[in-house]
Coordinates of C-alpha atoms in Angstrom, one line a residue:
M16 CA -30.9 -28.0 33.9
L17 CA -28.2 -26.3 35.9
R18 CA -25.3 -28.1 37.6
T19 CA -22.6 -27.2 39.9
I20 CA -14.4 -24.8 33.8
S21 CA -13.2 -20.2 34.3
R22 CA -11.9 -17.9 31.6
R23 CA -8.6 -19.8 31.7
F24 CA -10.5 -23.0 31.1
F25 CA -12.1 -21.6 27.9
L26 CA -8.8 -20.1 26.7
A27 CA -7.0 -23.4 27.2
S28 CA -9.7 -25.3 25.4
L29 CA -9.5 -22.8 22.6
A30 CA -5.8 -23.5 22.3
G31 CA -6.4 -27.2 22.4
S32 CA -9.3 -27.5 20.0
T33 CA -8.4 -24.9 17.3
A34 CA -7.1 -26.5 14.1
T35 CA -4.5 -25.1 11.8
A36 CA -6.6 -22.3 10.6
G37 CA -6.7 -20.6 14.0
L38 CA -3.7 -21.2 16.2
A39 CA -0.1 -21.6 15.7
A40 CA 2.7 -23.5 17.5
P41 CA 6.3 -22.5 18.2
P42 CA 9.2 -23.5 16.0
T43 CA 9.8 -27.2 15.9
A44 CA 13.3 -28.6 15.4
S45 CA 16.7 -27.2 16.5
L46 CA 19.9 -27.6 14.5
R47 CA 22.1 -25.3 16.5
P48 CA 25.4 -24.6 14.7
Q49 CA 28.4 -25.6 16.8
A50 CA 30.7 -22.8 17.7
R51 CA 34.2 -23.2 16.5
G52 CA 35.5 -19.8 17.7
G53 CA 35.9 -16.5 16.1
N54 CA 34.9 -16.1 12.5
H55 CA 34.9 -19.8 11.9
F56 CA 31.5 -19.9 13.8
K57 CA 29.9 -17.3 11.6
K58 CA 31.2 -18.9 8.5
A59 CA 29.7 -22.2 9.5
I60 CA 26.2 -20.7 9.7
A61 CA 23.9 -21.7 6.8
D62 CA 23.0 -19.1 4.2
P63 CA 19.4 -18.0 4.7
Q64 CA 18.5 -19.1 1.1
N65 CA 19.8 -22.6 1.9
I66 CA 17.8 -22.7 5.1
I67 CA 14.6 -21.8 3.1
A68 CA 15.3 -24.2 0.3
E69 CA 15.8 -27.1 2.7
A70 CA 12.4 -26.5 4.1
K71 CA 10.8 -27.3 0.8
L72 CA 7.7 -25.2 1.4
G73 CA 7.0 -24.1 -2.1
G74 CA 5.3 -20.7 -2.5
R75 CA 7.1 -17.8 -1.0
V76 CA 9.1 -17.0 2.2
C77 CA 9.4 -13.4 3.3
Y78 CA 11.6 -12.2 6.2
A79 CA 13.3 -9.2 7.8
V80 CA 15.3 -8.6 10.9
A81 CA 16.5 -5.4 12.3
D82 CA 18.1 -4.0 15.5
A83 CA 15.2 -3.6 17.8
R84 CA 16.3 -0.3 19.3
T85 CA 17.7 1.5 16.3
G86 CA 15.7 -0.1 13.5
T87 CA 18.8 -0.7 11.4
K88 CA 18.0 -3.5 9.0
L89 CA 20.3 -6.5 9.3
E90 CA 18.9 -8.9 6.8
G91 CA 15.8 -9.6 4.7
D92 CA 14.3 -11.1 1.5
N93 CA 11.0 -10.5 -0.1
A94 CA 10.5 -8.1 2.7
K95 CA 8.3 -5.8 0.8
V96 CA 6.0 -8.5 -0.5
G97 CA 2.5 -8.6 1.0
T98 CA 1.7 -12.0 2.6
P99 CA -1.0 -13.3 4.8
P100 CA 0.2 -12.8 8.4
A101 CA -2.3 -15.2 10.0
S102 CA -2.5 -14.6 13.8
V103 CA 0.6 -12.5 13.7
A104 CA -2.0 -9.7 12.9
K105 CA -3.1 -9.9 16.6
A106 CA 0.1 -8.1 17.6
V107 CA -1.0 -5.1 15.5
T108 CA -4.4 -5.3 17.1
A109 CA -2.9 -5.4 20.5
L110 CA -0.9 -2.1 19.8
Y111 CA -4.0 -0.6 18.3
A112 CA -6.2 -1.4 21.4
L113 CA -3.5 -0.3 23.8
N114 CA -3.0 3.0 22.1
T115 CA -6.7 3.8 21.7
L116 CA -8.3 2.3 24.8
G117 CA -5.4 2.3 27.3
A118 CA -3.9 -0.6 29.2
S119 CA -6.2 -0.1 32.2
H120 CA -9.4 -0.1 30.2
R121 CA -12.1 -2.5 31.4
F122 CA -15.2 -3.7 29.6
Q123 CA -18.5 -3.5 31.5
T124 CA -21.6 -5.8 31.1
R125 CA -24.6 -4.4 32.9
I126 CA -28.2 -5.4 34.0
V127 CA -30.4 -2.3 33.5
A128 CA -34.1 -2.0 34.7
T129 CA -36.4 0.3 32.7
G130 CA -39.5 1.8 34.4
G131 CA -38.2 1.7 37.9
V132 CA -38.2 -0.9 40.7
S133 CA -40.8 -1.1 43.4
N134 CA -40.7 -3.6 46.3
G135 CA -38.4 -5.9 44.4
V136 CA -40.5 -5.8 41.2
V137 CA -39.0 -4.3 37.9
Q138 CA -41.9 -2.3 36.5
G139 CA -40.6 -2.2 33.0
D140 CA -38.0 -4.3 31.1
L141 CA -34.9 -6.0 32.4
V142 CA -32.0 -5.6 29.9
L143 CA -28.7 -7.4 29.7
V144 CA -26.5 -4.7 28.1
G145 CA -23.4 -5.9 26.2
G146 CA -20.3 -3.8 26.7
G147 CA -18.1 -5.5 24.2
D148 CA -16.4 -7.7 26.7
P149 CA -14.7 -10.6 24.9
T150 CA -14.1 -12.5 28.1
L151 CA -17.6 -12.6 29.5
D152 CA -18.3 -16.2 30.7
T153 CA -21.0 -18.2 32.4
N154 CA -19.5 -17.5 35.8
A155 CA -19.8 -13.7 35.3
L156 CA -23.5 -14.1 34.3
A157 CA -24.1 -16.3 37.3
D158 CA -22.6 -13.5 39.5
L159 CA -24.9 -10.9 37.8
A160 CA -28.0 -13.1 38.5
A161 CA -26.8 -13.5 42.2
A162 CA -26.4 -9.7 42.5
L163 CA -30.0 -9.2 41.3
K164 CA -31.2 -11.5 44.1
A165 CA -29.1 -9.7 46.6
K166 CA -30.7 -6.4 45.6
G167 CA -34.1 -7.9 46.4
I168 CA -35.3 -8.4 42.7
R169 CA -37.9 -11.0 42.7
E170 CA -40.1 -10.2 39.6
V171 CA -39.9 -8.5 36.2
R172 CA -43.2 -7.3 34.7
G173 CA -41.8 -6.3 31.3
D174 CA -39.7 -8.1 28.8
F175 CA -36.2 -9.5 29.1
N176 CA -34.0 -7.9 26.4
V177 CA -30.4 -8.3 25.4
A178 CA -28.8 -5.1 24.0
D179 CA -26.0 -6.0 21.6
G180 CA -25.7 -2.9 19.4
M181 CA -22.2 -1.7 20.5
F182 CA -20.8 -3.6 17.5
P183 CA -22.2 -4.7 14.1
Q184 CA -23.7 -8.1 13.6
V185 CA -21.0 -10.3 12.1
P186 CA -22.3 -13.8 11.1
T187 CA -18.8 -15.3 11.1
I188 CA -15.3 -13.9 11.3
D189 CA -14.3 -15.6 8.1
K190 CA -16.9 -16.8 5.7
D191 CA -14.5 -19.2 4.0
Q192 CA -14.2 -21.3 7.2
P193 CA -16.4 -24.5 7.6
D194 CA -19.6 -23.8 9.7
H195 CA -18.6 -26.0 12.6
L196 CA -15.2 -24.5 13.4
G197 CA -15.4 -22.9 16.9
Y198 CA -12.7 -20.2 16.1
S199 CA -14.9 -18.5 13.5
P200 CA -18.2 -17.7 15.4
A201 CA -20.5 -14.8 15.0
L202 CA -19.8 -11.4 16.7
S203 CA -21.9 -8.7 18.2
G204 CA -21.7 -6.3 21.1
I205 CA -22.0 -9.2 23.5
A206 CA -20.1 -12.5 23.6
L207 CA -20.4 -15.4 26.0
N208 CA -17.8 -18.1 26.4
F209 CA -16.0 -16.8 23.3
N210 CA -19.3 -17.4 21.4
R211 CA -19.0 -21.2 21.6
V212 CA -21.4 -23.8 22.8
H213 CA -20.2 -27.1 24.2
F214 CA -21.6 -30.2 22.5
E215 CA -21.2 -33.6 24.2
W216 CA -22.3 -37.0 23.1
R217 CA -22.5 -40.3 25.0
R218 CA -23.6 -43.7 23.6
Q219 CA -26.7 -45.1 25.3
G220 CA -27.3 -48.6 23.9
S221 CA -28.1 -48.2 20.2
S222 CA -28.6 -44.5 20.5
Y223 CA -26.8 -41.4 21.9
N224 CA -27.4 -38.8 24.6
L225 CA -26.6 -35.4 23.0
T226 CA -26.3 -32.2 25.1
M227 CA -25.6 -28.6 24.3
D228 CA -24.5 -26.5 27.3
A229 CA -22.6 -23.3 28.3
R230 CA -20.3 -24.9 30.8
S231 CA -17.8 -23.3 33.0
D232 CA -15.8 -24.6 36.0
R233 CA -18.7 -23.8 38.3
Y234 CA -21.9 -24.3 36.2
R235 CA -23.3 -26.3 33.3
P236 CA -26.6 -24.7 32.1
D237 CA -28.3 -26.4 29.2
V238 CA -28.7 -24.2 26.1
A239 CA -32.0 -24.0 24.2
I240 CA -30.9 -21.8 21.3
A241 CA -28.4 -24.3 20.0
R242 CA -29.9 -27.6 19.0
M243 CA -28.4 -30.9 17.8
Q244 CA -30.0 -33.6 15.8
L245 CA -28.6 -37.1 15.1
S246 CA -28.5 -38.0 11.4
E247 CA -28.2 -41.4 9.8
R248 CA -25.2 -40.6 7.6
R249 CA -21.4 -40.9 7.7
A250 CA -20.5 -37.6 6.1
P251 CA -20.4 -34.6 6.4
V252 CA -19.8 -34.8 10.1
Y253 CA -21.8 -31.6 10.9
T254 CA -24.3 -29.5 9.1
Y255 CA -25.7 -26.1 10.1
S256 CA -28.9 -24.3 9.4
D257 CA -30.3 -21.0 10.7
G258 CA -33.6 -21.6 12.6
G259 CA -34.4 -17.9 13.1
R260 CA -34.2 -18.0 16.9
T261 CA -32.0 -21.1 17.0
D262 CA -28.8 -22.6 15.7
N263 CA -29.8 -26.0 14.3
W264 CA -27.1 -28.5 13.9
S265 CA -27.0 -32.1 12.8
V266 CA -24.3 -34.6 13.4
A267 CA -23.5 -37.9 11.5
R268 CA -24.1 -41.0 13.6
G269 CA -21.2 -42.8 11.9
A270 CA -18.7 -40.2 13.2
L271 CA -19.5 -40.3 16.9
G272 CA -18.0 -43.5 18.2
N273 CA -18.7 -44.2 21.9
G274 CA -18.6 -40.6 23.1
G275 CA -16.8 -37.3 23.0
A276 CA -17.1 -33.5 23.0
R277 CA -16.2 -30.4 21.1
W278 CA -17.0 -26.7 21.1
L279 CA -19.1 -25.4 18.3
P280 CA -19.5 -21.8 17.2
V281 CA -22.5 -19.7 18.2
R282 CA -24.2 -17.7 15.4
K283 CA -26.7 -15.8 17.6
P284 CA -24.5 -14.4 20.4
A285 CA -27.1 -12.2 22.1
L286 CA -29.8 -14.9 22.2
Y287 CA -27.1 -17.3 23.5
A288 CA -26.2 -14.9 26.4
G289 CA -29.8 -14.3 27.1
D290 CA -30.7 -18.0 27.1
V291 CA -28.0 -18.7 29.7
F292 CA -28.8 -15.7 31.9
Q293 CA -32.5 -16.7 31.9
T294 CA -31.5 -20.1 33.3
L295 CA -29.1 -18.6 35.8
A296 CA -31.7 -16.1 37.0
R297 CA -34.3 -18.8 37.4
S298 CA -31.9 -20.6 39.7
Q299 CA -32.1 -17.4 41.9
G300 CA -35.9 -17.5 41.9
I301 CA -36.2 -14.7 39.2
V302 CA -38.4 -15.8 36.3
L303 CA -37.7 -14.0 33.0
K304 CA -39.5 -14.1 29.7
N305 CA -37.6 -15.5 26.7
P306 CA -35.0 -13.1 25.6
K307 CA -35.4 -10.6 22.8
V308 CA -32.5 -8.9 21.1
V309 CA -32.5 -5.1 20.8
S310 CA -29.8 -2.9 19.3
R311 CA -30.2 0.3 21.3
I312 CA -28.8 0.7 24.8
P313 CA -31.8 1.5 27.0
Q314 CA -32.2 4.3 29.6
G315 CA -32.8 3.1 33.0
T316 CA -31.3 2.1 36.4
T317 CA -28.2 -0.1 36.5
L318 CA -29.0 -3.0 39.0
A319 CA -25.7 -4.9 38.6
Q320 CA -22.6 -4.8 36.5
H321 CA -19.6 -7.0 35.7
Q322 CA -16.2 -5.5 34.9
S323 CA -13.6 -7.4 32.9
D324 CA -9.9 -7.7 33.7
D325 CA -7.8 -4.8 32.5
L326 CA -7.1 -4.6 28.8
R327 CA -3.4 -5.4 29.2
S328 CA -4.3 -8.7 30.9
I329 CA -6.9 -9.5 28.2
L330 CA -4.4 -8.9 25.4
R331 CA -1.7 -11.0 27.2
D332 CA -4.1 -13.9 27.1
M333 CA -5.2 -13.1 23.6
L334 CA -1.5 -13.3 22.3
R335 CA -0.8 -16.5 24.3
F336 CA -4.0 -18.4 23.3
S337 CA -4.6 -16.6 20.0
T338 CA -8.4 -16.1 20.6
N339 CA -10.0 -14.7 17.5
V340 CA -13.1 -13.4 19.3
T341 CA -10.9 -11.3 21.6
A342 CA -9.0 -9.9 18.8
E343 CA -12.0 -8.9 16.8
M344 CA -13.9 -7.4 19.8
V345 CA -11.0 -5.3 21.2
G346 CA -10.3 -4.2 17.7
M347 CA -13.8 -3.1 17.1
A348 CA -13.9 -1.4 20.6
A349 CA -10.9 0.6 19.6
T350 CA -12.5 1.6 16.3
A351 CA -15.7 2.6 18.1
K352 CA -13.7 4.9 20.3
R353 CA -11.6 6.4 17.5
S354 CA -14.3 7.0 14.9
G355 CA -17.7 5.6 16.1
R356 CA -19.4 2.3 15.8
P357 CA -18.0 0.5 12.7
S358 CA -20.3 -0.6 9.9
S359 CA -18.6 -3.9 9.5
L360 CA -15.6 -5.9 10.7
R361 CA -13.8 -5.1 7.4
A362 CA -14.5 -1.4 8.0
S363 CA -13.0 -1.7 11.5
A364 CA -9.9 -3.4 10.1
S365 CA -9.6 -0.5 7.6
E366 CA -9.6 2.0 10.4
M367 CA -6.9 0.0 12.2
N368 CA -4.9 0.0 9.0
R369 CA -5.1 3.8 8.7
W370 CA -3.9 4.1 12.3
A371 CA -1.1 1.7 11.8
K372 CA 0.2 3.5 8.7
A373 CA 0.4 6.7 10.6
A374 CA 1.4 5.4 14.1
L375 CA 3.6 2.4 13.3
G376 CA 5.1 3.3 9.9
T377 CA 3.4 0.4 8.0
P378 CA 2.5 1.8 4.5
Q379 CA 1.5 -1.6 2.9
I380 CA -0.6 -3.0 5.7
R381 CA -3.9 -4.4 4.4
L382 CA -5.8 -6.4 7.1
V383 CA -9.4 -7.4 6.6
D384 CA -10.0 -8.3 10.2
H385 CA -8.3 -8.0 13.6
S386 CA -7.4 -11.6 14.2
G387 CA -5.7 -12.6 10.9
L388 CA -8.1 -15.4 10.3
G389 CA -9.2 -13.9 6.9
G390 CA -6.9 -15.2 4.2
D391 CA -7.2 -11.9 2.2
S392 CA -5.1 -10.0 4.7
E393 CA -1.7 -9.0 3.7
M394 CA 1.3 -7.6 5.5
T395 CA 5.0 -7.2 4.6
A396 CA 7.9 -8.4 6.8
D397 CA 9.3 -4.9 6.6
D398 CA 6.1 -3.4 7.9
M399 CA 5.9 -5.9 10.7
V400 CA 9.4 -5.2 11.8
A401 CA 8.7 -1.4 11.6
A402 CA 5.8 -1.9 14.0
L403 CA 7.9 -3.9 16.4
V404 CA 10.7 -1.4 16.4
K405 CA 8.3 1.4 17.1
A406 CA 6.5 -0.6 19.8
R407 CA 9.9 -1.3 21.4
Q408 CA 10.3 2.4 22.2
D409 CA 7.7 2.3 24.9
N410 CA 8.2 -1.4 25.6
V411 CA 4.4 -2.0 25.4
L412 CA 4.3 -5.2 23.3
R413 CA 7.2 -7.4 24.3
P414 CA 6.1 -7.9 28.0
I415 CA 2.8 -9.4 26.8
L416 CA 4.2 -11.5 24.0
K417 CA 4.5 -15.3 24.6
P418 CA 7.9 -16.8 25.2
I419 CA 8.7 -19.1 22.4
P420 CA 11.1 -22.0 23.4
M421 CA 13.8 -23.2 21.1
L422 CA 13.2 -26.9 20.5
D423 CA 15.5 -29.9 19.8
S424 CA 14.9 -32.5 17.1
Q425 CA 12.5 -34.3 19.4
R426 CA 10.5 -31.1 19.8
R427 CA 11.6 -30.7 23.4
A428 CA 12.3 -27.3 24.8
I429 CA 16.1 -26.6 25.1
T430 CA 17.0 -25.4 28.6
N431 CA 19.4 -22.5 28.8
H432 CA 19.3 -21.8 25.1
P433 CA 21.5 -18.7 24.4
I434 CA 18.7 -17.1 22.4
E435 CA 15.5 -15.7 24.0
V436 CA 12.4 -15.2 21.9
Y437 CA 9.2 -13.4 22.6
A438 CA 6.9 -13.5 19.6
K439 CA 3.4 -14.1 18.1
T440 CA 2.9 -17.2 16.0
G441 CA 0.4 -17.4 13.2
T442 CA -0.9 -20.4 11.2
L443 CA -3.5 -20.8 8.4
N444 CA -3.5 -23.8 6.0
F445 CA -0.1 -23.5 4.2
V446 CA 0.5 -20.2 5.8
S447 CA 3.0 -19.7 8.7
G448 CA 4.1 -16.6 10.5
L449 CA 6.3 -15.7 13.4
A450 CA 7.2 -12.2 14.5
G451 CA 8.6 -10.6 17.6
Y452 CA 11.8 -10.0 19.5
M453 CA 14.9 -12.1 20.0
T454 CA 17.8 -11.5 22.3
A455 CA 21.1 -13.0 21.4
R456 CA 23.8 -14.4 23.7
D457 CA 25.6 -11.1 23.8
G458 CA 22.4 -9.1 24.7
T459 CA 21.8 -7.8 21.2
E460 CA 18.0 -7.4 20.7
M461 CA 16.5 -7.8 17.3
A462 CA 13.0 -7.4 15.9
F463 CA 12.1 -10.0 13.2
A464 CA 9.3 -11.2 11.1
I465 CA 9.0 -14.4 9.0
F466 CA 6.0 -15.0 6.7
A467 CA 5.8 -18.1 4.6
A468 CA 2.8 -19.0 2.3
D469 CA 2.1 -21.5 -0.4
E470 CA -1.0 -19.8 -1.6
A471 CA -1.4 -21.9 -4.7
T472 CA -1.8 -25.1 -2.7
R473 CA -4.0 -23.2 -0.2
S474 CA -6.3 -22.0 -2.9
R475 CA -7.0 -25.7 -4.0
I476 CA -8.4 -26.7 -0.6
T477 CA -12.2 -27.1 -0.6
R478 CA -14.2 -25.3 2.1
A479 CA -15.3 -28.6 3.5
N480 CA -11.6 -29.8 3.9
R481 CA -10.2 -26.7 5.7
E482 CA -10.1 -28.1 9.1
R483 CA -7.4 -30.6 8.5
P484 CA -6.3 -30.6 4.8
Q485 CA -3.8 -33.2 3.6
G486 CA -0.2 -32.2 3.9
A487 CA -0.8 -29.0 6.0
R488 CA 0.5 -30.5 9.3
S489 CA 3.9 -31.6 7.8
W490 CA 4.2 -28.3 5.9
N491 CA 3.7 -26.4 9.1
R492 CA 6.4 -28.5 10.9
R493 CA 8.8 -27.7 8.2
A494 CA 7.9 -24.0 8.4
K495 CA 8.5 -23.9 12.1
A496 CA 11.9 -25.6 11.7
M497 CA 12.9 -23.1 9.1
Q498 CA 11.8 -20.2 11.4
Q499 CA 14.0 -21.6 14.2
K500 CA 17.0 -22.0 11.9
L501 CA 16.7 -18.4 10.7
I502 CA 16.5 -17.2 14.3
E503 CA 19.6 -19.2 15.3
R504 CA 21.5 -17.8 12.3
W505 CA 20.7 -14.3 13.3
G506 CA 21.7 -14.9 16.9
A507 CA 25.0 -16.3 15.7
V508 CA 25.7 -13.7 13.0
Y509 CA 24.6 -10.5 14.7
G510 CA 24.7 -11.4 18.4
S511 CA 27.8 -13.3 19.3

């Protein structure tokens, strides 16, 4: 079924649906010190250790702050201790991609015909060729199908293939995440809708109507490769099994209520994209065989192609919405250009680490992916600040970072706050990071990084409970409040 939801729609839904393991929020409460004039103001500012102690986070807090233009270190503690950076790692990935691919780089997704075309008939195979575009959506596939019709294509004699071999097959970004979390899908050389499928349920009498689709703001094609079965149980809410050519899900009846929806991860990205394109092509009168996945990019005639936005725009959205798929795919694209197709996601991250050590001056960086989702990644506050200072020389990062508002005790943005912050947030369970640039009242610009982690508490969370573990939400609020107090301290001490 095809009925007549854009990239911004998917990005916004990612930001809204991702739990504490994937996205971060800005600092929470503001306790601005009251100026008393001269040195009295600076003396009234809380000591950083008191600020940290009041947060009662347990574990460890690491931070560093420096003059953004000179690199002169102003303050820090535990700044050489490696800590999970969570999504703050995406700032490093952005610098890696910009340096390697260039800000104007665009990803291409193509429709290729093998065997030639005669009188509107493709004599060989029709191939959907993935070009590593992390932002490809249903609208783009619909435009490609329409472009085929406009070229007069009416029949395909051979197979319909999807070429996904630009990147390695990655079953999930982080294997320690529960199966049903949409921010840890599979990866390959093609992605559609950030490799998520929309599951919706509506009560109908004593049963439910369950649908799986690849919706956008213009279309809602049903999906065959992702299947949902209703189960007479209360828990677990979701289970997943690999059906070979299908993602087989079950959902507990007792958890559904009257209706609702959520995005689930796709484990077979190429088949998913092929499934959706087959439906969209059929709506144009072009009947294709069921998709097959091939790894090699074929030789043939390009009949239609879709270009992504420029990389700088893609990265700006990635940093704003913290999209994991985008980070992983642009990171692997950069690695592929630097040293050839990576053998794995971890291998690609290792190549980025080597680049960062040489280009950014980050000797202790040890990232295991490009998004920061993997809890085994480590970065020091000193290394992060060094990267920020280096990036400030060419001003390539700050313009695409998200503005972080300073909030009052009711979590409302404070208008005309004297401190301006552009930064990347990062949150895992009992891990919180914030790093970027702050400008004080007098115009002093500082680069800072704050990493907090209670890894002992984090290690006790079972895999099944990692979506919303007990205590993680309140811990995160306290961490954000601490971050803001540190920032306001630095603004007062070093910039007024």
